mmCIF file of C-alpha atoms in Angstrom:
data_model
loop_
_atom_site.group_PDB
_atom_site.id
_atom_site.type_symbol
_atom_site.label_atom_id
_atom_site.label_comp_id
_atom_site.label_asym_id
_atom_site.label_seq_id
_atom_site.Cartn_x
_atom_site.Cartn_y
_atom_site.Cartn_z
ATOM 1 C CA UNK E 267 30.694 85.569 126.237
ATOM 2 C CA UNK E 268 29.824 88.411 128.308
ATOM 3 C CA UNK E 269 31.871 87.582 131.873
ATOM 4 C CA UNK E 270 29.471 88.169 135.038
ATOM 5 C CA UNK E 271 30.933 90.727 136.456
ATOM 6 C CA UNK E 272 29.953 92.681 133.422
ATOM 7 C CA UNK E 273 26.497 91.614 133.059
ATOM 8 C CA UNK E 274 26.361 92.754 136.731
ATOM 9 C CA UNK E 275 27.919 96.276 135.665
ATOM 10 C CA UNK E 276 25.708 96.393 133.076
ATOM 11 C CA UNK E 277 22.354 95.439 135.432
ATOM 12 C CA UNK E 278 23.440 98.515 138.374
ATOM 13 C CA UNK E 279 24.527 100.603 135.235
ATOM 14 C CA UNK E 280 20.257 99.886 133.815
ATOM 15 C CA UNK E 281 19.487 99.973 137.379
ATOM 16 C CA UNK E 282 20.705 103.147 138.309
ATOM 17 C CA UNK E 283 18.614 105.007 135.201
ATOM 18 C CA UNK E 284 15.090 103.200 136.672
ATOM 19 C CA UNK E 285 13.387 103.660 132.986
ATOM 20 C CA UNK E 286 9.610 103.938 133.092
ATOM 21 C CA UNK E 287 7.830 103.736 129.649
ATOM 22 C CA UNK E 288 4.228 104.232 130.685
ATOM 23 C CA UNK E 289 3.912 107.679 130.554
ATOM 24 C CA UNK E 290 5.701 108.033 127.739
ATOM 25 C CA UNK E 291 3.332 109.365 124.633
ATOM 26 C CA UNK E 292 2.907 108.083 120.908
ATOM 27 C CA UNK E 293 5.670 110.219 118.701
ATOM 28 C CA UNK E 294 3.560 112.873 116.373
ATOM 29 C CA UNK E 295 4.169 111.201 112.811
ATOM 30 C CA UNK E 296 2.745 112.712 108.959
ATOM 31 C CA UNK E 297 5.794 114.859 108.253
ATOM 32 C CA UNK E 298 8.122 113.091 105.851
ATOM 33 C CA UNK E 299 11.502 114.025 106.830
ATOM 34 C CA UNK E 300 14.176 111.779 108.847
ATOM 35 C CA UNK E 301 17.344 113.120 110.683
ATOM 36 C CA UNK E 302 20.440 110.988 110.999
ATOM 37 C CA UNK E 303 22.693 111.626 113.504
ATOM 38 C CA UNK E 304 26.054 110.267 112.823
ATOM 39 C CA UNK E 305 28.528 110.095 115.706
ATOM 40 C CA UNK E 306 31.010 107.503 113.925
ATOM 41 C CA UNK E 307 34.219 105.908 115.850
ATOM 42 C CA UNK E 308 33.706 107.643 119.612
ATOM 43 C CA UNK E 309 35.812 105.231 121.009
ATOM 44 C CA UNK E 310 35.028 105.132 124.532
ATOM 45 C CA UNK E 311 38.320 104.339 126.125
ATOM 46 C CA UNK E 312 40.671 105.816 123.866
ATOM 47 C CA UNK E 313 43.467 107.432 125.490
ATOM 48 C CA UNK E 314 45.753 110.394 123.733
ATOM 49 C CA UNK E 315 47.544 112.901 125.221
ATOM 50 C CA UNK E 316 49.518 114.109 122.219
ATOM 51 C CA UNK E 317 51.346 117.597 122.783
ATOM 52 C CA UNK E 318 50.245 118.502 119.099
ATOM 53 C CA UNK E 319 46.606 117.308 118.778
ATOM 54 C CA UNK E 320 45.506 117.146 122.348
ATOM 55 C CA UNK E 321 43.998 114.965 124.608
ATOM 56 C CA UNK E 322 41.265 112.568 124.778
ATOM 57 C CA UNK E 323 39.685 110.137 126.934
ATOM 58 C CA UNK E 324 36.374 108.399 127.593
ATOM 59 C CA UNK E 325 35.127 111.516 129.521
ATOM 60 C CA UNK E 326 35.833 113.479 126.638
ATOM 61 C CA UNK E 327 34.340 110.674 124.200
ATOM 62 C CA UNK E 328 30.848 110.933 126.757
ATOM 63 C CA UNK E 329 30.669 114.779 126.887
ATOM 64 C CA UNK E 330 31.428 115.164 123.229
ATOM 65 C CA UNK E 331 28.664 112.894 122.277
ATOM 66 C CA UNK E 332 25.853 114.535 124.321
ATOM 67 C CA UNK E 333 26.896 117.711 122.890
ATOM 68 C CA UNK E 334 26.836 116.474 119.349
ATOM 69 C CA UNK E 335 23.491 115.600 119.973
ATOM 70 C CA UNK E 336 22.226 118.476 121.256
ATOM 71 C CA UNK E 337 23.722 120.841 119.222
ATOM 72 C CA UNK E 338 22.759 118.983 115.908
ATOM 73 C CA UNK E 339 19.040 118.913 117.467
ATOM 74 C CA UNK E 340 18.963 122.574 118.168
ATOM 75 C CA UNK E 341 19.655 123.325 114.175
ATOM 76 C CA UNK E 342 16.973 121.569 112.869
ATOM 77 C CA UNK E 343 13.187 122.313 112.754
ATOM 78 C CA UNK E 344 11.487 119.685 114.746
ATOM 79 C CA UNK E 345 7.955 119.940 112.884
ATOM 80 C CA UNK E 346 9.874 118.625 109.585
ATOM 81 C CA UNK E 347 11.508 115.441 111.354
ATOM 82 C CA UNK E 348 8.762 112.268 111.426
ATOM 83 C CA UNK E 349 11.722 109.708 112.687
ATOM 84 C CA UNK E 350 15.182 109.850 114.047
ATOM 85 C CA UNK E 351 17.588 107.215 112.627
ATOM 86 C CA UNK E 352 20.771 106.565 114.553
ATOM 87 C CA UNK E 353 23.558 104.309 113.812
ATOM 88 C CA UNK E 354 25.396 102.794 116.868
ATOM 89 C CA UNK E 355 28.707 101.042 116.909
ATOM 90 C CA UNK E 356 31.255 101.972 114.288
ATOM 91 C CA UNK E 357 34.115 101.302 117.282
ATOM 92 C CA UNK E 358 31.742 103.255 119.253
ATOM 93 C CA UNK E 359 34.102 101.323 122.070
ATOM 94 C CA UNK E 360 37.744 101.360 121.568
ATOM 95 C CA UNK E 361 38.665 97.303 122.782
ATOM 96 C CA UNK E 362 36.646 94.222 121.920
ATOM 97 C CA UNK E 363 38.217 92.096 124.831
ATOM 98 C CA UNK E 364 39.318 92.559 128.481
ATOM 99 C CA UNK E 365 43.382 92.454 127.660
ATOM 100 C CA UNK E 366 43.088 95.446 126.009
ATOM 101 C CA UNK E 367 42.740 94.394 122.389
ATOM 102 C CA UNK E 368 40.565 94.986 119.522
ATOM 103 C CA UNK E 369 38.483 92.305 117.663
ATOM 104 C CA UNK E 370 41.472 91.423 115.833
ATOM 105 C CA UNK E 371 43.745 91.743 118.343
ATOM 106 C CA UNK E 372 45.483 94.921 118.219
ATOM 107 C CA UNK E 373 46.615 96.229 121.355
ATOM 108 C CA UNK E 374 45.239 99.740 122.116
ATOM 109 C CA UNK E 375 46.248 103.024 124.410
ATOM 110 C CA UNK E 376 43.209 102.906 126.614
ATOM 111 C CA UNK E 377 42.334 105.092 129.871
ATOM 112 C CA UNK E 378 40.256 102.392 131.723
ATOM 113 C CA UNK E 379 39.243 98.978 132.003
ATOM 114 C CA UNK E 380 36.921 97.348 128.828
ATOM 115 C CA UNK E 381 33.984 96.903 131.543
ATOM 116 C CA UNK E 382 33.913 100.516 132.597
ATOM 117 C CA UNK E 383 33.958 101.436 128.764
ATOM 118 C CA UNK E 384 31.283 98.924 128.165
ATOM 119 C CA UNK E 385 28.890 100.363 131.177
ATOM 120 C CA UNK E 386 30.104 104.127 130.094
ATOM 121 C CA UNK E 387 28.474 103.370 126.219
ATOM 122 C CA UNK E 388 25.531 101.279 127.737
ATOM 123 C CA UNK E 389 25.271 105.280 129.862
ATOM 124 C CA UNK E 390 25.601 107.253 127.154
ATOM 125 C CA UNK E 391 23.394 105.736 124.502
ATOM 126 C CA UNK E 392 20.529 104.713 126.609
ATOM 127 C CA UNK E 393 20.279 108.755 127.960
ATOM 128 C CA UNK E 394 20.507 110.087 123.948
ATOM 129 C CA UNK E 395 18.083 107.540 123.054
ATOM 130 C CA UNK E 396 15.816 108.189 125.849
ATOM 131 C CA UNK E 397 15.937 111.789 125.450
ATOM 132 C CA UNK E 398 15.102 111.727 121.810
ATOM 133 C CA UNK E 399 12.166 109.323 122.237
ATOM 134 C CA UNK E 400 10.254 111.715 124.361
ATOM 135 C CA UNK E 401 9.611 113.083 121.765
ATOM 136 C CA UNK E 402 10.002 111.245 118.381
ATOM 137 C CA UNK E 403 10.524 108.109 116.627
ATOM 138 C CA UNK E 404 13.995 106.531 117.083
ATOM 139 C CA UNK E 405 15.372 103.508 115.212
ATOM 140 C CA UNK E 406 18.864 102.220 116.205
ATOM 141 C CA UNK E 407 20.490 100.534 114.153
ATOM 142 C CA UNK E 408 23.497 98.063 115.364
ATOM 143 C CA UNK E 409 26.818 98.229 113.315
ATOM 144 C CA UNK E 410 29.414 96.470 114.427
ATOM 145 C CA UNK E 411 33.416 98.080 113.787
ATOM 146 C CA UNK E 412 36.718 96.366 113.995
ATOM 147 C CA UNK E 413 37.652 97.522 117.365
ATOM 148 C CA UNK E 414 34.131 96.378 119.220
ATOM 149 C CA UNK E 415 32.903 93.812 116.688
ATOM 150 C CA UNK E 416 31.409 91.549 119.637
ATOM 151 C CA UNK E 417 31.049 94.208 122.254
ATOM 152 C CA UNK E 418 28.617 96.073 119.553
ATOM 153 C CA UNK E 419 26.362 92.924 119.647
ATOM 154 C CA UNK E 420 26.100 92.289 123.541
ATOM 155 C CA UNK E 421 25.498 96.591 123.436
ATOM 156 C CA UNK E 422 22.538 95.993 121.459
ATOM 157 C CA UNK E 423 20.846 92.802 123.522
ATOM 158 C CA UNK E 424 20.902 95.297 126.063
ATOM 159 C CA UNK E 425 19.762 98.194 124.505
ATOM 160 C CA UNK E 426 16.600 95.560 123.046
ATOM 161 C CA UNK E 427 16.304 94.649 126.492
ATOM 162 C CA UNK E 428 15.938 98.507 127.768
ATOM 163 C CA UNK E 429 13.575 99.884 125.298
ATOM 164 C CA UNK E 430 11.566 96.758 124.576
ATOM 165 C CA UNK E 431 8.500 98.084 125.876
ATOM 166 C CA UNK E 432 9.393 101.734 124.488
ATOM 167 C CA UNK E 433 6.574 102.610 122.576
ATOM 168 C CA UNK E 434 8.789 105.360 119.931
ATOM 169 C CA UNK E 435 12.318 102.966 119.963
ATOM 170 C CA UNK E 436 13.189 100.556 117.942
ATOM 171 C CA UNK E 437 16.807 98.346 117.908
ATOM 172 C CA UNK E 438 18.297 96.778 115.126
ATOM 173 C CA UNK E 439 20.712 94.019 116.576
ATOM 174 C CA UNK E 440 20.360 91.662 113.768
ATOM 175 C CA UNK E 441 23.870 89.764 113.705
ATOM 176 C CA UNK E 442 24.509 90.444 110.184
ATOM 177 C CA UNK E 443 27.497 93.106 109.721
ATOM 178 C CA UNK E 444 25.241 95.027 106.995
ATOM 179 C CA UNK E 445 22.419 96.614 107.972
ATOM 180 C CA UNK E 446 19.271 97.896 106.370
ATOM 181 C CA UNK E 447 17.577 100.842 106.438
ATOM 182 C CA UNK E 448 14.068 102.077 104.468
ATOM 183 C CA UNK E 449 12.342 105.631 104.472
ATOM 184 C CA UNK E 450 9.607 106.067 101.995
ATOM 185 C CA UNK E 451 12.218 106.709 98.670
ATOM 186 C CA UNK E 452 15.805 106.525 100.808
ATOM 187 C CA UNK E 453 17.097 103.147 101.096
ATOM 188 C CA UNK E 454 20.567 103.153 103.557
ATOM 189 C CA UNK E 455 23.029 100.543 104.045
ATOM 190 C CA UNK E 456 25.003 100.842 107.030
ATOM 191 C CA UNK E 457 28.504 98.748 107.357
ATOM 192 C CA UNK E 458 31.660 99.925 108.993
ATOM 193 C CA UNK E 459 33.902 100.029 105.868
ATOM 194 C CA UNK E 460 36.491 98.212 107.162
ATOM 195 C CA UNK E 461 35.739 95.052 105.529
ATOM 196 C CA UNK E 462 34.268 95.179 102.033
ATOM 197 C CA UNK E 463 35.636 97.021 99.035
ATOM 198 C CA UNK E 464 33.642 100.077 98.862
ATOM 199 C CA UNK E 465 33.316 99.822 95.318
ATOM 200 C CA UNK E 466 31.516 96.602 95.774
ATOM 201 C CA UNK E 467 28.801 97.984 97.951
ATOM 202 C CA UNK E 468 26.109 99.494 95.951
ATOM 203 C CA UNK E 469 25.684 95.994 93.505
ATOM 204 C CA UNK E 470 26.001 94.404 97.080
ATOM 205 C CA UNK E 471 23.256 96.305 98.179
ATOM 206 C CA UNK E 472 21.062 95.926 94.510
ATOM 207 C CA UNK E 473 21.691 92.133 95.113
ATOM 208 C CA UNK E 474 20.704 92.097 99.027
ATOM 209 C CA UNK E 475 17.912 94.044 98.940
ATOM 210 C CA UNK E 476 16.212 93.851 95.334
ATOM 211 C CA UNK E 477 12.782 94.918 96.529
ATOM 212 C CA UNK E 478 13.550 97.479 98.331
ATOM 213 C CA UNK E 479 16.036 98.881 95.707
ATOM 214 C CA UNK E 480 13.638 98.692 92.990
ATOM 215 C CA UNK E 481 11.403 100.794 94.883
ATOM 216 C CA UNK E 482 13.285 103.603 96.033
ATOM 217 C CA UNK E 483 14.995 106.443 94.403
ATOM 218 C CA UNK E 484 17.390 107.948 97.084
ATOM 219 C CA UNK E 485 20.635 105.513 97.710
ATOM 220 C CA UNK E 486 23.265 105.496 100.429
ATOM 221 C CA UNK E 487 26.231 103.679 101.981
ATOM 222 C CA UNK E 488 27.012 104.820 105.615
ATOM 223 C CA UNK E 489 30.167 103.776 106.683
ATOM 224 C CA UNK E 490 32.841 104.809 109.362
ATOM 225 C CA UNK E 491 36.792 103.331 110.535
ATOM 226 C CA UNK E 492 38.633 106.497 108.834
ATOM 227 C CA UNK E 493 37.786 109.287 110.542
ATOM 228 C CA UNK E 494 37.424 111.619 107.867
ATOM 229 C CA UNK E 495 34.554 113.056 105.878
ATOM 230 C CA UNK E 496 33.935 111.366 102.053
ATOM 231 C CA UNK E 497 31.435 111.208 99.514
ATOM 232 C CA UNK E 498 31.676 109.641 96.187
ATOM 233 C CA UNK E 499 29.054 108.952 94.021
ATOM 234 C CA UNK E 500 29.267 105.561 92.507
ATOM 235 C CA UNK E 501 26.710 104.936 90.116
ATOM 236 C CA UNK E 502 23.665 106.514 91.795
ATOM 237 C CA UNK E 503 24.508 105.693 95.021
ATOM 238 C CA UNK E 504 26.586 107.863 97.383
ATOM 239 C CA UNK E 505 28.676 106.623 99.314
ATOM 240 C CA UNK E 506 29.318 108.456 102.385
ATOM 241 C CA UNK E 507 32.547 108.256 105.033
ATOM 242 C CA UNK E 508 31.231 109.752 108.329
ATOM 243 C CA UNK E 509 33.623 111.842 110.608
ATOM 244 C CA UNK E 510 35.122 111.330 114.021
ATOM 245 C CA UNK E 511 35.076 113.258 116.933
ATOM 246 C CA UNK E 512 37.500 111.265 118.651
ATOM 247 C CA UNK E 513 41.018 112.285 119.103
ATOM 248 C CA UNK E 514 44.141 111.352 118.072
ATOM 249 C CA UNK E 515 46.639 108.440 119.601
ATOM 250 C CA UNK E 516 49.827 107.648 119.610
ATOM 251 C CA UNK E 517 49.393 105.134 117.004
ATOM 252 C CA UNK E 518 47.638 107.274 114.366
ATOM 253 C CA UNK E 519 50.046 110.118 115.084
ATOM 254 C CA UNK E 520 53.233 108.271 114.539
ATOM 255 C CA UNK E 521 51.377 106.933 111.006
ATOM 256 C CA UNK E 522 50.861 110.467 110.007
ATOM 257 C CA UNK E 523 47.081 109.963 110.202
ATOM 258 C CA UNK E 524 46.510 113.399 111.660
ATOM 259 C CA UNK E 525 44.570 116.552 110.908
ATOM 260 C CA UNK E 526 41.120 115.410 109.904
ATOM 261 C CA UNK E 527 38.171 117.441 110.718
ATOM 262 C CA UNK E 528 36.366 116.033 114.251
ATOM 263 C CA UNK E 529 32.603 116.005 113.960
ATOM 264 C CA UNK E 530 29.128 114.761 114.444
ATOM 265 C CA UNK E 531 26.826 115.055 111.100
ATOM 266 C CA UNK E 532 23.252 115.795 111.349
ATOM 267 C CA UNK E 533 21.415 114.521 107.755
ATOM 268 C CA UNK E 534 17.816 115.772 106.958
ATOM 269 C CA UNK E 535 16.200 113.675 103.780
ATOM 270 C CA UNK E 536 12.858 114.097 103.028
ATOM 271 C CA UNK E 537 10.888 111.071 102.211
ATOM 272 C CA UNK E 538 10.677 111.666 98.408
ATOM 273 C CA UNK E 539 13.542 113.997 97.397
ATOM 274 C CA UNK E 540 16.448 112.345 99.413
ATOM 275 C CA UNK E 541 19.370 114.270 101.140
ATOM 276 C CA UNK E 542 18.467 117.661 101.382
ATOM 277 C CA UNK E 543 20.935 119.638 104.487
ATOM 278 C CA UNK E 544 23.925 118.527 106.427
ATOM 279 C CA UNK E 545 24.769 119.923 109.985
ATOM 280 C CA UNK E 546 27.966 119.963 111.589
ATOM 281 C CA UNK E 547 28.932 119.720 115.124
ATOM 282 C CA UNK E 548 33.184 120.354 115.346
ATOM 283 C CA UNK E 549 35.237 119.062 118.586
ATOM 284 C CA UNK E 550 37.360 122.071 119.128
ATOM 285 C CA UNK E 551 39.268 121.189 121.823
#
């Protein structure tokens, strides 16, 4: 349960961005394009200071983000795009618990206390989202990772709480750990990848959602947790690995997990012909 000092945080955190819906106008809807932005595994918190791959740290995480996001915007013609669709979670926050630890436990190299990365995600998604839904249709969808399984939850009660009267928003926080997602012929199922054989997924996703895959052409799994870019296409359905931008710790680097590409992924797909361009944002630093 979420302690009261942090639902506290959380209200002066809400508090301090004094949302007002009312003037905000209906989105302009009829084109038939949708633009995913994927900014897998931030985690907030994370702290790295390796002399080879740099540093990191939940300022970094913050800035990187907004950048992402307006970068990826800037690439794409606005007049296609009829809905935004962004995923949130994916060990968007590096702990799950006050000590330090992930959902399972692990101890983690952090840079500040879990509350301050908590009120620091609650910042940082509620200004994207807010941004965006000036001026189009955003659906948020909650995925929950293996280093912020809980925390992911109480991020999205708050973020339903937020936009509830926002008349472009919607949030996903459904407590299921996959996630559904329709768009005219595109059907998306969003899971961390941590837990399920990938393999598995697409026949998971035939059997969960037999309607909708009956009638839809376009098929993806979105999944995060390894930092690198993959697609494989298993039967029909791709199967996508999102990048990171996050950087590397000391845990990673002493496994040899190193090198990977850091990015945010734009995806346009157009209602009937699926995935049709891919934009890249890179972390340089």
């Amino acid at each position: 349960a979420m302690s009261r000092d942090l639902l506290d945080a959380v209200a002066k955190t809400l508090g301090d961005i004094k949302p007002d819906w009312s003037k905000v106008k209906a989105a302009q809807t009829g084109a038939k394009g949708l633009y995913l932005l994927g900014l897998m595994d931030l985690h907030i918190g994370k702290l790295s200071d390796s002399e080879t791959w740099g540093t990191y740290d939940s300022k970094q995480a913050k800035e990187l983000a907004q950048q992402a996001v307006q970068s990826l915007m800037a690439r794409i013609d606005h007049k296609q795009i009829d809905r935004i669709l962004l995923p949130v979670g994916n060990d968007l926050i590096h702990v799950d618990k006050p000590d330090g630890t992930t959902s399972n436990d692990t101890r983690q190299d952090c840079d500040t206390r879990s509350q301050k990365m908590f009120t620091t995600a609650v910042t940082l998604i509620s200004e994207i989202v807010q941004e965006l839904g000036k001026t189009f249709k955003v659906d948020v969808v909650m995925v929950r990772g293996n280093h912020d399984s809980e925390t992911v939850f109480h991020l999205g009660e708050v973020f339903k709480a937020y936009f509830r009267e926002h008349r472009n928003v919607t949030i996903d926080n459904s407590p299921a750990q996959r996630k559904y997602y329709r768009y005219h012929k595109n059907l998306w199922l969003f899971t961390h990848g941590s837990n399920e054989k990938h393999g598995d997924l697409p026949l998971i996703m035939a059997q969960e959602r037999k309607k909708e895959w009956g009638e839809t052409l376009h098929r993806f799994v979105m999944l995060g947790h390894y930092h690198h870019e993959s697609v494989k296409d298993n039967k029909g359905v791709r199967v996508h690995i999102l990048p990171s931008l996050s950087g590397t710790d000391d845990w990673h680097e002493n496994h040899g997990f190193v090198g990977s590409n850091r990015a945010a992924l734009g995806m346009f797909f157009d209602g009937q012909e699926g995935l049709t361009a891919q934009y890249y944002f890179y972390a340089t630093a």
